[in-house]
């Protein structure tokens, strides 16, 4: 377009100068240019954003406020953008004049929410009641101002994104329970610092069998079992678990399952969790974390329960495979190596059986 340099300034064809500028699409009306540049961190911050690899420019509407939530403008390179200056004389009917000032090669655009801000204001600071404050904490004795200080609690977390997005809200679909049945329950959990534990299954002297039948009926309702065969199996399972908790008050789930399979192999374990929810509970934290504790029994009050504490450990995934890998045919081992590998293999098998608890 340099061939049309002799065109008039008001014509449709004008020359494009070789000067290039950087544009900032400021998210607001600029009435004071120096103040707007200050909100961008000054000319030095703008130059650093152009030279850095981050490709963004930070803007703070309150640069003197450390609690201000900044906006971040993305850098956009290229494009056929021109800076056009339009002017017209005041109190004149003459048409406006236009002139191309420079090319725009880099543009910073702020697509975030400009009004997403936190204002540290405490309007009740001066009138706040301090009658219940201890004498040593009165504002008159506070350092360093010796005066009431505003309560400026910064939000712990701002929004994860400041760009408006299309959010597809999905309402949780509640499925009503069918008549005569309830949803399966899990073993209740309690805090290690709770003042009490879940109560025991109601039981009086000479009524142990009746108590077990009541627990079985409750577990049957939780599992939604209606068939007669299912009721008999669940009743037998509850009785078997109750007998194990008479021997010891705390069990690990895997250890209890192995004990039931070994001593009562005829009892099916299909409704194990439904039965356990009526007979035991768990601690979320502490030395008996995730172990099955008999209802009504508080191991924190019994010093003998220390031997049932859980020991949690983690092994590499390839640790067990190293010892179970078959030996190549024809390769013999010395008696010492065979004994060492036998001990290591036994330890690996024990770890495989109970990977997260050691309490036998």
Short mmCIF file of C-alpha atoms in Angstrom, two decimals:
data_model
loop_
_atom_site.label_atom_id
_atom_site.label_comp_id
_atom_site.label_asym_id
_atom_site.label_seq_id
_atom_site.Cartn_x
_atom_site.Cartn_y
_atom_site.Cartn_z
CA UNK A 1 0.00 0.00 0.00
CA UNK A 2 3.02 2.23 -0.10
CA UNK A 3 2.15 3.18 -3.66
CA UNK A 4 -0.83 5.14 -2.42
CA UNK A 5 1.15 7.45 -0.14
CA UNK A 6 -0.15 10.51 -2.03
CA UNK A 7 -3.76 9.80 -1.09
CA UNK A 8 -5.54 12.35 1.07
CA UNK A 9 -5.88 11.63 4.82
CA UNK A 10 -9.65 11.31 4.52
CA UNK A 11 -9.60 8.90 1.58
CA UNK A 12 -10.45 5.22 1.84
CA UNK A 13 -6.93 4.10 0.95
CA UNK A 14 -4.15 5.11 3.34
CA UNK A 15 -0.57 3.99 3.85
CA UNK A 16 0.26 1.54 6.63
CA UNK A 17 3.30 2.61 8.61
CA UNK A 18 5.99 0.12 9.64
CA UNK A 19 5.73 1.09 13.33
CA UNK A 20 4.41 -1.73 15.53
CA UNK A 21 2.68 -1.35 18.91
CA UNK A 22 1.55 -3.68 21.69
CA UNK A 23 -2.15 -3.39 22.58
CA UNK A 24 -3.77 -4.01 25.94
CA UNK A 25 -7.53 -4.49 25.90
CA UNK A 26 -8.16 -2.97 29.30
CA UNK A 27 -11.29 -4.36 31.03
CA UNK A 28 -12.68 -0.95 31.98
CA UNK A 29 -13.04 2.68 31.02
CA UNK A 30 -9.65 4.41 31.14
CA UNK A 31 -9.89 8.02 32.30
CA UNK A 32 -6.42 8.27 33.81
CA UNK A 33 -3.78 6.63 31.63
CA UNK A 34 -0.91 6.70 34.21
CA UNK A 35 -3.15 5.07 36.80
CA UNK A 36 -4.21 2.39 34.33
CA UNK A 37 -0.57 1.62 33.57
CA UNK A 38 0.08 1.36 37.32
CA UNK A 39 -2.62 -1.29 37.67
CA UNK A 40 -0.70 -3.31 35.07
CA UNK A 41 2.47 -3.11 37.16
CA UNK A 42 4.01 -0.23 35.25
CA UNK A 43 5.86 -0.14 31.96
CA UNK A 44 8.49 -2.48 33.41
CA UNK A 45 5.93 -5.25 34.04
CA UNK A 46 4.49 -4.88 30.56
CA UNK A 47 7.96 -5.13 29.02
CA UNK A 48 8.76 -8.16 31.20
CA UNK A 49 5.54 -9.87 30.07
CA UNK A 50 6.56 -9.36 26.44
CA UNK A 51 10.03 -10.81 27.02
CA UNK A 52 9.06 -13.69 29.30
CA UNK A 53 7.82 -17.14 28.34
CA UNK A 54 4.71 -16.99 30.54
CA UNK A 55 2.70 -15.09 27.90
CA UNK A 56 0.37 -13.38 30.35
CA UNK A 57 0.03 -9.94 31.91
CA UNK A 58 -1.21 -9.41 35.46
CA UNK A 59 -3.67 -6.64 36.28
CA UNK A 60 -4.60 -5.50 39.78
CA UNK A 61 -7.38 -2.94 40.16
CA UNK A 62 -5.97 -2.04 43.60
CA UNK A 63 -2.19 -2.24 43.21
CA UNK A 64 -1.60 -0.95 46.74
CA UNK A 65 -3.84 -3.64 48.31
CA UNK A 66 -2.06 -6.98 48.87
CA UNK A 67 -5.42 -8.78 49.15
CA UNK A 68 -6.55 -7.73 45.66
CA UNK A 69 -7.38 -10.63 43.38
CA UNK A 70 -5.52 -10.02 40.10
CA UNK A 71 -6.70 -10.73 36.58
CA UNK A 72 -4.49 -12.34 33.98
CA UNK A 73 -4.47 -11.30 30.35
CA UNK A 74 -3.46 -13.79 27.69
CA UNK A 75 -1.04 -12.82 24.95
CA UNK A 76 -2.23 -13.10 21.35
CA UNK A 77 0.32 -12.86 18.58
CA UNK A 78 -0.18 -11.99 14.93
CA UNK A 79 -3.38 -10.91 13.26
CA UNK A 80 -4.12 -8.04 10.89
CA UNK A 81 -4.88 -5.35 13.48
CA UNK A 82 -4.26 -1.67 12.94
CA UNK A 83 -4.32 1.26 15.35
CA UNK A 84 -6.59 3.92 13.87
CA UNK A 85 -6.81 7.51 15.11
CA UNK A 86 -10.10 9.32 14.42
CA UNK A 87 -10.29 13.09 15.06
CA UNK A 88 -12.74 15.90 14.50
CA UNK A 89 -12.65 19.57 15.37
CA UNK A 90 -14.94 20.78 18.13
CA UNK A 91 -17.98 22.79 17.14
CA UNK A 92 -17.41 21.96 13.51
CA UNK A 93 -19.58 20.25 10.92
CA UNK A 94 -16.58 19.00 9.04
CA UNK A 95 -16.37 15.19 8.63
CA UNK A 96 -13.98 13.33 10.96
CA UNK A 97 -10.46 12.52 9.83
CA UNK A 98 -8.83 9.12 10.22
CA UNK A 99 -5.21 8.05 10.20
CA UNK A 100 -3.49 4.70 10.62
CA UNK A 101 -0.95 5.12 13.41
CA UNK A 102 0.73 1.70 13.69
CA UNK A 103 0.43 -2.04 13.30
CA UNK A 104 -0.65 -4.21 16.27
CA UNK A 105 1.42 -7.38 16.48
CA UNK A 106 0.80 -8.36 20.12
CA UNK A 107 -2.41 -8.01 22.09
CA UNK A 108 -3.20 -8.79 25.73
CA UNK A 109 -6.84 -9.72 26.31
CA UNK A 110 -8.46 -10.12 29.73
CA UNK A 111 -11.28 -12.64 29.49
CA UNK A 112 -11.68 -13.15 33.25
CA UNK A 113 -14.33 -11.71 35.54
CA UNK A 114 -13.31 -8.13 36.23
CA UNK A 115 -15.78 -7.79 39.10
CA UNK A 116 -14.62 -10.93 40.94
CA UNK A 117 -12.91 -9.11 43.81
CA UNK A 118 -12.59 -9.26 47.57
CA UNK A 119 -12.78 -5.99 49.50
CA UNK A 120 -11.12 -6.09 52.94
CA UNK A 121 -13.65 -3.94 54.75
CA UNK A 122 -14.70 -4.17 58.39
CA UNK A 123 -17.40 -1.54 59.01
CA UNK A 124 -18.08 -2.76 62.57
CA UNK A 125 -14.48 -2.41 63.72
CA UNK A 126 -15.02 0.76 65.73
CA UNK A 127 -18.32 -0.34 67.30
CA UNK A 128 -17.41 -3.95 68.10
CA UNK A 129 -18.17 -5.07 71.66
CA UNK A 130 -15.08 -6.05 73.68
CA UNK A 131 -16.72 -6.71 77.05
CA UNK A 132 -16.21 -10.48 76.77
CA UNK A 133 -12.57 -10.18 75.73
CA UNK A 134 -10.00 -11.06 78.41
CA UNK A 135 -8.17 -7.99 79.81
CA UNK A 136 -4.84 -9.05 78.33
CA UNK A 137 -6.41 -9.16 74.84
CA UNK A 138 -8.08 -5.75 74.88
CA UNK A 139 -7.36 -3.48 71.89
CA UNK A 140 -5.74 -0.91 74.19
CA UNK A 141 -3.00 -3.44 75.01
CA UNK A 142 -2.55 -4.89 71.52
CA UNK A 143 0.64 -4.39 69.57
CA UNK A 144 1.69 -2.37 67.74
CA UNK A 145 -1.16 0.09 67.17
CA UNK A 146 -2.78 0.03 70.66
CA UNK A 147 -6.13 0.39 68.88
CA UNK A 148 -8.87 -1.90 67.50
CA UNK A 149 -7.71 -3.72 64.40
CA UNK A 150 -10.06 -4.57 61.51
CA UNK A 151 -10.98 -8.20 61.02
CA UNK A 152 -9.68 -8.95 57.52
CA UNK A 153 -10.26 -12.62 56.82
CA UNK A 154 -9.13 -13.40 53.29
CA UNK A 155 -11.10 -16.22 51.61
CA UNK A 156 -9.08 -19.45 51.85
CA UNK A 157 -9.74 -20.28 48.20
CA UNK A 158 -10.93 -18.26 45.25
CA UNK A 159 -12.73 -19.76 42.31
CA UNK A 160 -10.69 -22.31 40.39
CA UNK A 161 -11.36 -20.44 37.18
CA UNK A 162 -12.07 -16.77 36.47
CA UNK A 163 -13.33 -17.38 32.94
CA UNK A 164 -17.07 -17.93 32.46
CA UNK A 165 -17.69 -21.50 31.35
CA UNK A 166 -20.77 -23.46 30.42
CA UNK A 167 -21.52 -25.49 33.52
CA UNK A 168 -23.78 -28.46 33.02
CA UNK A 169 -25.37 -28.91 36.45
CA UNK A 170 -26.68 -32.41 37.06
CA UNK A 171 -29.11 -32.96 39.88
CA UNK A 172 -28.46 -36.02 42.03
CA UNK A 173 -31.02 -38.61 41.13
CA UNK A 174 -32.50 -40.01 44.29
CA UNK A 175 -33.84 -43.53 43.97
CA UNK A 176 -36.59 -44.16 46.50
CA UNK A 177 -36.39 -47.42 48.40
CA UNK A 178 -38.74 -50.13 47.41
CA UNK A 179 -41.48 -51.20 49.78
CA UNK A 180 -40.28 -53.73 52.33
CA UNK A 181 -36.58 -53.19 51.70
CA UNK A 182 -33.74 -50.84 52.62
CA UNK A 183 -30.37 -50.06 51.13
CA UNK A 184 -27.45 -52.24 52.30
CA UNK A 185 -25.59 -50.77 55.23
CA UNK A 186 -21.88 -50.82 55.87
CA UNK A 187 -19.98 -51.16 59.11
CA UNK A 188 -20.44 -47.90 61.08
CA UNK A 189 -17.33 -45.81 61.71
CA UNK A 190 -16.52 -43.53 64.62
CA UNK A 191 -13.75 -41.14 65.54
CA UNK A 192 -10.95 -42.29 67.79
CA UNK A 193 -11.64 -39.23 69.96
CA UNK A 194 -15.39 -39.86 70.27
CA UNK A 195 -16.54 -39.98 73.90
CA UNK A 196 -18.44 -43.26 73.39
CA UNK A 197 -18.69 -46.18 71.01
CA UNK A 198 -21.76 -47.77 69.33
CA UNK A 199 -23.77 -49.74 71.91
CA UNK A 200 -23.74 -53.50 72.03
CA UNK A 201 -26.50 -55.69 70.68
CA UNK A 202 -29.19 -55.95 73.40
CA UNK A 203 -28.53 -59.06 75.44
CA UNK A 204 -29.55 -60.31 78.89
CA UNK A 205 -28.53 -63.31 80.90
CA UNK A 206 -29.88 -66.54 79.41
CA UNK A 207 -31.01 -64.82 76.21
CA UNK A 208 -27.85 -65.02 74.08
CA UNK A 209 -29.56 -67.11 71.43
CA UNK A 210 -32.47 -64.70 71.24
CA UNK A 211 -30.05 -61.78 70.90
CA UNK A 212 -28.30 -63.43 67.97
CA UNK A 213 -31.65 -64.04 66.30
CA UNK A 214 -32.56 -60.37 66.73
CA UNK A 215 -29.26 -59.32 65.17
CA UNK A 216 -29.87 -61.74 62.32
CA UNK A 217 -33.33 -60.30 61.70
CA UNK A 218 -31.91 -56.78 61.61
CA UNK A 219 -29.16 -57.80 59.20
CA UNK A 220 -31.72 -59.56 57.02
CA UNK A 221 -33.67 -56.33 56.73
CA UNK A 222 -30.52 -54.35 55.84
CA UNK A 223 -29.59 -56.83 53.12
CA UNK A 224 -33.10 -56.91 51.72
CA UNK A 225 -33.23 -60.75 51.92
CA UNK A 226 -36.71 -62.11 51.50
CA UNK A 227 -36.18 -65.71 50.52
CA UNK A 228 -36.33 -68.30 53.29
CA UNK A 229 -33.02 -69.83 52.24
CA UNK A 230 -31.34 -66.43 52.37
CA UNK A 231 -32.70 -65.83 55.87
CA UNK A 232 -31.33 -69.12 57.12
CA UNK A 233 -27.90 -68.44 55.62
CA UNK A 234 -27.74 -64.95 57.09
CA UNK A 235 -28.85 -66.20 60.50
CA UNK A 236 -26.11 -68.83 60.46
CA UNK A 237 -23.54 -66.23 59.41
CA UNK A 238 -24.52 -63.85 62.22
CA UNK A 239 -24.25 -66.68 64.75
CA UNK A 240 -20.82 -67.66 63.41
CA UNK A 241 -19.51 -64.09 63.58
CA UNK A 242 -20.93 -63.59 67.07
CA UNK A 243 -19.10 -66.69 68.29
CA UNK A 244 -15.82 -65.34 66.90
CA UNK A 245 -16.29 -62.02 68.67
CA UNK A 246 -16.74 -63.94 71.93
CA UNK A 247 -13.20 -65.30 71.55
CA UNK A 248 -11.63 -61.93 70.83
CA UNK A 249 -13.22 -58.44 70.62
CA UNK A 250 -11.20 -57.10 67.66
CA UNK A 251 -10.67 -58.69 64.26
CA UNK A 252 -9.28 -57.74 60.91
CA UNK A 253 -11.65 -58.27 58.01
CA UNK A 254 -9.34 -60.61 56.12
CA UNK A 255 -8.34 -62.51 59.25
CA UNK A 256 -11.98 -62.93 60.29
CA UNK A 257 -12.88 -64.18 56.82
CA UNK A 258 -10.11 -66.78 56.92
CA UNK A 259 -11.16 -67.86 60.41
CA UNK A 260 -14.76 -68.38 59.29
CA UNK A 261 -13.66 -70.36 56.25
CA UNK A 262 -11.43 -72.59 58.37
CA UNK A 263 -13.73 -73.25 61.33
CA UNK A 264 -17.14 -73.08 59.64
CA UNK A 265 -16.65 -73.76 55.93
CA UNK A 266 -20.32 -74.58 55.43
CA UNK A 267 -21.47 -71.04 56.27
CA UNK A 268 -21.68 -68.85 53.11
CA UNK A 269 -20.15 -65.37 53.31
CA UNK A 270 -22.31 -63.65 50.71
CA UNK A 271 -23.95 -61.26 53.21
CA UNK A 272 -20.85 -60.68 55.32
CA UNK A 273 -21.02 -56.87 55.38
CA UNK A 274 -24.73 -56.87 56.24
CA UNK A 275 -24.04 -59.11 59.24
CA UNK A 276 -20.99 -57.14 60.35
CA UNK A 277 -22.94 -53.87 60.35
CA UNK A 278 -25.07 -55.26 63.20
CA UNK A 279 -22.27 -56.71 65.30
CA UNK A 280 -19.25 -54.40 65.09
CA UNK A 281 -17.91 -50.94 64.24
CA UNK A 282 -14.65 -49.34 63.07
CA UNK A 283 -12.35 -46.50 64.10
CA UNK A 284 -11.40 -44.05 61.35
CA UNK A 285 -8.08 -43.21 63.01
CA UNK A 286 -5.91 -44.44 65.83
CA UNK A 287 -4.10 -47.73 66.56
CA UNK A 288 -7.19 -49.83 65.75
CA UNK A 289 -7.92 -48.02 62.50
CA UNK A 290 -10.18 -49.98 60.08
CA UNK A 291 -10.31 -53.03 62.37
CA UNK A 292 -13.63 -54.66 63.27
CA UNK A 293 -14.44 -53.94 66.93
CA UNK A 294 -17.29 -55.63 68.77
CA UNK A 295 -20.15 -53.27 69.51
CA UNK A 296 -20.13 -52.02 73.07
CA UNK A 297 -16.44 -52.78 73.54
CA UNK A 298 -14.12 -49.78 73.89
CA UNK A 299 -10.47 -50.80 73.38
CA UNK A 300 -9.36 -47.42 74.73
CA UNK A 301 -10.57 -48.46 78.18
CA UNK A 302 -8.94 -51.91 78.16
CA UNK A 303 -5.15 -52.22 78.35
CA UNK A 304 -5.30 -55.81 77.03
CA UNK A 305 -6.51 -54.53 73.68
CA UNK A 306 -3.04 -53.19 72.87
CA UNK A 307 -2.12 -56.56 71.35
CA UNK A 308 -4.79 -56.08 68.67
CA UNK A 309 -3.33 -52.85 67.30
CA UNK A 310 -2.95 -52.74 63.52
CA UNK A 311 0.44 -52.40 61.84
CA UNK A 312 0.12 -50.92 58.36
CA UNK A 313 2.90 -51.32 55.84
CA UNK A 314 3.34 -51.10 52.06
CA UNK A 315 5.40 -53.34 49.81
CA UNK A 316 6.50 -52.77 46.20
CA UNK A 317 4.33 -54.40 43.57
CA UNK A 318 7.19 -56.51 42.28
CA UNK A 319 8.28 -57.71 45.72
CA UNK A 320 6.00 -60.75 45.86
CA UNK A 321 6.48 -61.62 42.16
CA UNK A 322 10.21 -61.88 42.74
CA UNK A 323 9.77 -64.95 44.97
CA UNK A 324 6.88 -66.58 43.12
CA UNK A 325 8.62 -66.47 39.76
CA UNK A 326 9.39 -70.09 38.68
CA UNK A 327 13.02 -71.12 38.65
CA UNK A 328 14.46 -72.05 35.23
CA UNK A 329 14.64 -75.79 34.67
CA UNK A 330 17.99 -77.42 35.39
CA UNK A 331 19.22 -74.72 37.75
CA UNK A 332 20.10 -76.12 41.14
CA UNK A 333 20.57 -74.20 44.34
CA UNK A 334 22.72 -74.81 47.37
CA UNK A 335 21.12 -75.86 50.67
CA UNK A 336 21.84 -72.43 52.13
CA UNK A 337 20.22 -70.65 49.19
CA UNK A 338 17.25 -72.99 49.31
CA UNK A 339 16.72 -72.34 53.00
CA UNK A 340 17.04 -68.56 52.52
CA UNK A 341 14.64 -68.52 49.59
CA UNK A 342 12.22 -70.72 51.54
CA UNK A 343 12.18 -68.26 54.41
CA UNK A 344 11.77 -65.32 52.04
CA UNK A 345 9.00 -67.12 50.15
CA UNK A 346 7.14 -67.85 53.39
CA UNK A 347 7.43 -64.20 54.38
CA UNK A 348 6.20 -63.10 50.96
CA UNK A 349 3.22 -65.46 51.15
CA UNK A 350 2.32 -64.14 54.58
CA UNK A 351 2.56 -60.57 53.32
CA UNK A 352 0.41 -61.42 50.32
CA UNK A 353 -2.26 -62.89 52.58
CA UNK A 354 -2.41 -59.87 54.87
CA UNK A 355 -0.94 -56.86 53.14
CA UNK A 356 -2.28 -54.14 55.37
CA UNK A 357 -2.58 -55.69 58.82
CA UNK A 358 -0.38 -57.79 61.07
CA UNK A 359 -2.31 -58.79 64.13
CA UNK A 360 -2.48 -62.57 64.36
#
